């Protein structure tokens, strides 16, 4: 049986902590701007200094994603992206870099595809796990059983509205790390990531030994540094996607832009004030 790379993910986050810094986690959707282009973009982001990449499985009704990622998902879906393309993206990105690659997906596509088939293929592709923003913990037992069997992390999302008791339930069920959404609302760049994120990280850490990584709203090295001061990882998505959209079809320019942004952010998470 093929085993996924949850251990590689844990080791990568532990290494960042040993270096007294936060990990940089980047998000890019599969199939955007094309399947090949998406794989090249992930390699460029790793090249720039990302420690971990989340590959988005494009969805027609993304509840957590703001307009920038929705636009990218639309492009990928119009291009005909399939789950097989997502698996290929994970495989090629991991094989080329040796770095941990997760899939971020809503539950419906996995449910339709089949849990056993999805976890088996993700492990075979070298995936480190899945981030499942809309799977309720109390309904996750079957998924977790298959994920554990295949060596895959199950990353749940917590939000500032989560009560302490609820946080404890979520973190007890999760593995790999905890994804702390810095604010209520959808993804996108923000002027400030704010105090609610620091409070959420503090409350989450009180319930678990898992690393706590913060996403939603981080778009530049200043914000990355701000979040790195209190979180184990800084998650950036929309800002990378926007660089590719702004390149307006010029693939080389897009790759340069995301590589440069990754380098800026990687410097940000290392310069904790």
Coordinates of C-alpha atoms in Angstrom, one line a residue:
X1 CA 0.0 0.0 0.0
X2 CA 1.3 3.4 -0.9
X3 CA 1.9 5.8 2.0
X4 CA 1.5 9.6 1.8
X5 CA 3.8 12.2 3.1
X6 CA 2.3 13.3 6.4
X7 CA 5.7 12.8 8.0
X8 CA 7.4 15.0 5.5
X9 CA 4.9 17.7 6.3
X10 CA 5.5 17.4 10.0
X11 CA 9.2 17.4 9.6
X12 CA 9.1 20.5 7.4
X13 CA 7.1 22.4 9.9
X14 CA 9.4 21.2 12.7
X15 CA 12.4 22.3 10.8
X16 CA 11.0 25.8 10.3
X17 CA 10.3 25.9 14.1
X18 CA 13.9 24.7 14.8
X19 CA 15.1 27.6 12.6
X20 CA 13.0 30.0 14.9
X21 CA 10.7 31.1 12.0
X22 CA 7.3 30.4 10.6
X23 CA 6.8 28.1 7.6
X24 CA 5.7 29.7 4.3
X25 CA 2.7 27.8 2.9
X26 CA 1.5 28.8 -0.6
X27 CA -1.8 28.0 -2.3
X28 CA -2.4 27.7 -6.0
X29 CA -5.3 26.0 -7.8
X30 CA -4.6 23.0 -10.1
X31 CA -5.2 23.7 -13.8
X32 CA -4.5 27.4 -13.5
X33 CA -3.8 28.9 -16.0
X34 CA -3.4 25.4 -17.5
X35 CA -2.5 22.1 -15.9
X36 CA 1.1 22.4 -17.1
X37 CA 1.2 26.1 -16.2
X38 CA -0.1 25.4 -12.8
X39 CA 2.6 22.8 -12.2
X40 CA 5.3 25.2 -13.4
X41 CA 3.8 27.9 -11.0
X42 CA 4.1 25.6 -8.0
X43 CA 7.7 24.7 -8.8
X44 CA 8.4 28.4 -9.1
X45 CA 6.8 29.1 -5.7
X46 CA 8.9 26.4 -4.1
X47 CA 12.0 27.7 -5.9
X48 CA 11.3 31.2 -4.4
X49 CA 11.2 29.8 -0.9
X50 CA 7.9 28.3 0.0
X51 CA 8.1 25.4 2.4
X52 CA 4.7 23.8 1.6
X53 CA 2.2 24.2 -1.2
X54 CA -1.6 23.6 -1.1
X55 CA -3.0 22.6 -4.5
X56 CA -6.6 23.8 -4.8
X57 CA -9.1 21.5 -6.4
X58 CA -11.2 23.9 -8.4
X59 CA -14.8 24.1 -7.5
X60 CA -17.8 25.7 -9.1
X61 CA -19.3 27.0 -5.8
X62 CA -16.3 27.9 -3.6
X63 CA -17.8 29.1 -0.3
X64 CA -14.5 30.2 1.3
X65 CA -12.8 31.7 -1.7
X66 CA -12.9 35.3 -2.7
X67 CA -13.1 36.8 -6.2
X68 CA -9.4 36.3 -7.1
X69 CA -9.4 32.5 -6.5
X70 CA -12.9 32.2 -7.9
X71 CA -11.6 33.7 -11.2
X72 CA -8.7 31.2 -11.2
X73 CA -11.1 28.3 -10.5
X74 CA -13.3 29.4 -13.4
X75 CA -10.4 29.4 -15.8
X76 CA -9.3 26.0 -14.6
X77 CA -12.8 24.6 -14.8
X78 CA -13.3 26.0 -18.3
X79 CA -10.0 24.4 -19.2
X80 CA -11.6 21.1 -18.3
X81 CA -9.5 20.3 -15.1
X82 CA -10.3 16.9 -13.6
X83 CA -9.3 15.2 -10.3
X84 CA -6.7 13.2 -12.3
X85 CA -5.1 16.6 -13.2
X86 CA -5.0 17.5 -9.5
X87 CA -3.3 14.3 -8.7
X88 CA -0.8 14.8 -11.6
X89 CA -0.1 18.3 -10.3
X90 CA 0.6 17.0 -6.8
X91 CA 2.8 14.2 -8.2
X92 CA 4.9 16.4 -10.5
X93 CA 5.3 19.2 -8.0
X94 CA 6.4 16.8 -5.2
X95 CA 8.7 14.7 -7.4
X96 CA 10.4 17.8 -8.8
X97 CA 11.0 19.4 -5.4
X98 CA 10.8 16.8 -2.7
X99 CA 8.6 19.2 -0.7
X100 CA 5.3 18.6 0.9
X101 CA 2.2 19.2 -1.2
X102 CA -1.4 19.1 0.1
X103 CA -4.7 19.3 -1.6
X104 CA -7.3 21.8 -0.5
X105 CA -10.8 20.8 -1.5
X106 CA -14.4 21.1 -0.6
X107 CA -16.0 17.8 0.4
X108 CA -18.4 17.3 -2.4
X109 CA -15.8 16.3 -5.1
X110 CA -14.2 13.7 -2.8
X111 CA -17.6 12.3 -1.8
X112 CA -18.5 11.9 -5.5
X113 CA -15.1 10.5 -6.4
X114 CA -15.0 8.0 -3.5
X115 CA -13.0 8.4 -0.3
X116 CA -10.9 5.2 -0.7
X117 CA -10.1 6.0 -4.3
X118 CA -9.2 9.7 -3.5
X119 CA -6.9 8.9 -0.6
X120 CA -5.2 6.0 -2.4
X121 CA -4.5 8.1 -5.4
X122 CA -3.3 11.1 -3.4
X123 CA -0.9 8.9 -1.4
X124 CA 0.3 7.3 -4.6
X125 CA 1.0 10.8 -6.0
X126 CA 3.2 11.6 -3.0
X127 CA 0.6 14.0 -1.4
X128 CA 1.0 15.0 2.3
X129 CA -2.7 15.3 3.0
X130 CA -5.9 17.3 2.6
X131 CA -7.3 20.6 3.9
X132 CA -11.1 20.2 4.1
X133 CA -12.7 23.5 5.0
X134 CA -16.3 22.4 4.8
X135 CA -16.1 18.9 6.3
X136 CA -17.7 18.9 9.8
X137 CA -15.4 17.1 12.2
X138 CA -18.4 15.0 13.5
X139 CA -18.9 13.7 10.0
X140 CA -15.2 13.0 9.3
X141 CA -14.6 9.6 10.8
X142 CA -14.6 7.6 7.5
X143 CA -12.4 10.1 5.8
X144 CA -9.9 10.1 8.7
X145 CA -9.8 6.4 8.8
X146 CA -8.8 6.2 5.1
X147 CA -6.4 9.2 5.4
X148 CA -4.6 7.6 8.4
X149 CA -4.4 4.3 6.6
X150 CA -2.7 6.0 3.7
X151 CA -0.4 8.3 5.7
X152 CA -2.2 11.6 4.8
X153 CA -2.8 14.6 7.1
X154 CA -6.3 15.8 7.7
X155 CA -6.2 19.6 8.2
X156 CA -9.3 21.2 9.6
X157 CA -10.0 24.9 9.5
X158 CA -10.8 26.9 12.7
X159 CA -12.2 30.4 12.8
X160 CA -12.3 33.3 15.2
X161 CA -15.9 32.4 15.9
X162 CA -14.9 28.9 17.1
X163 CA -15.5 28.5 20.9
X164 CA -12.8 26.9 23.0
X165 CA -14.7 23.6 23.4
X166 CA -15.2 23.4 19.7
X167 CA -11.5 24.2 19.0
X168 CA -10.5 21.2 21.2
X169 CA -12.8 18.9 19.3
X170 CA -11.4 20.1 15.9
X171 CA -7.8 19.9 16.9
X172 CA -8.2 16.5 18.5
X173 CA -9.5 15.1 15.2
X174 CA -6.9 16.9 12.9
X175 CA -3.4 16.0 11.9
X176 CA -0.5 17.8 10.2
X177 CA -1.4 21.3 11.3
X178 CA -4.4 23.4 12.1
X179 CA -5.5 26.0 9.5
X180 CA -6.5 29.1 11.4
X181 CA -8.7 31.4 9.3
X182 CA -7.6 34.9 10.4
X183 CA -11.0 36.4 10.0
X184 CA -14.6 35.7 9.2
X185 CA -15.3 35.9 5.5
X186 CA -13.7 34.8 2.2
X187 CA -10.1 34.6 1.0
X188 CA -8.5 37.7 -0.4
X189 CA -5.8 40.3 0.5
X190 CA -6.5 42.5 3.4
X191 CA -5.0 45.8 4.7
X192 CA -4.5 44.1 8.1
X193 CA -4.6 40.6 9.4
X194 CA -5.5 41.9 12.9
X195 CA -5.6 40.8 16.5
X196 CA -8.3 38.2 16.1
X197 CA -5.8 35.9 14.4
X198 CA -3.3 36.2 17.2
X199 CA -6.0 35.4 19.7
X200 CA -7.2 32.5 17.7
X201 CA -3.7 31.0 17.5
X202 CA -3.3 31.4 21.2
X203 CA -6.6 29.7 21.9
X204 CA -5.9 26.9 19.4
X205 CA -2.5 26.2 20.9
X206 CA -4.1 25.8 24.3
X207 CA -5.9 22.7 22.9
X208 CA -3.2 21.0 20.8
X209 CA 0.5 20.4 20.1
X210 CA -0.2 20.7 16.3
X211 CA 1.4 23.6 14.5
X212 CA -1.1 26.4 13.9
X213 CA -0.8 28.1 10.5
X214 CA -2.7 31.3 9.6
X215 CA -4.3 32.0 6.3
X216 CA -6.8 34.5 4.7
X217 CA -5.6 38.0 4.1
X218 CA -1.8 37.8 4.0
X219 CA -0.4 39.3 0.8
X220 CA 3.0 40.9 1.4
X221 CA 6.2 40.5 3.4
X222 CA 5.1 43.0 6.1
X223 CA 2.0 41.0 6.8
X224 CA 3.9 37.8 6.6
X225 CA 6.3 39.1 9.3
X226 CA 3.4 40.2 11.4
X227 CA 1.7 36.8 11.3
X228 CA 5.0 34.9 11.6
X229 CA 5.5 36.6 15.0
X230 CA 2.7 34.5 16.5
X231 CA 1.9 31.6 14.1
X232 CA 3.8 28.4 13.1
X233 CA 3.0 29.0 9.4
X234 CA 1.9 31.8 7.1
X235 CA -0.5 30.7 4.3
X236 CA -0.8 32.9 1.2
X237 CA -3.1 32.2 -1.7
X238 CA -4.9 35.1 -3.4
X239 CA -1.7 37.2 -3.7
X240 CA 0.0 34.4 -5.8
X241 CA -3.0 33.9 -7.9
X242 CA -3.3 37.6 -8.5
X243 CA 0.3 37.7 -9.8
X244 CA -0.5 35.1 -12.4
X245 CA -3.8 36.9 -13.4
X246 CA -1.9 40.2 -13.7
X247 CA 0.6 38.6 -16.1
X248 CA -2.3 38.4 -18.5
X249 CA -1.4 35.2 -20.3
X250 CA 2.4 35.8 -20.3
X251 CA 3.5 32.6 -18.6
X252 CA 7.1 33.5 -18.2
X253 CA 6.1 36.8 -16.5
X254 CA 3.7 35.0 -14.3
X255 CA 6.3 32.5 -13.1
X256 CA 8.8 35.3 -12.4
X257 CA 6.2 37.2 -10.5
X258 CA 5.2 34.3 -8.2
X259 CA 8.8 33.3 -7.7
X260 CA 9.6 36.8 -6.6
X261 CA 6.6 37.0 -4.3
X262 CA 7.6 33.7 -2.7
X263 CA 11.1 35.1 -2.1
X264 CA 9.7 38.3 -0.5
X265 CA 7.3 36.3 1.7
X266 CA 10.1 33.8 2.7
X267 CA 12.2 36.7 3.8
X268 CA 9.2 38.1 5.7
X269 CA 8.7 34.9 7.7
X270 CA 12.4 34.9 8.6
X271 CA 12.5 38.5 9.9
X272 CA 10.4 38.1 12.9
X273 CA 10.6 41.4 14.9

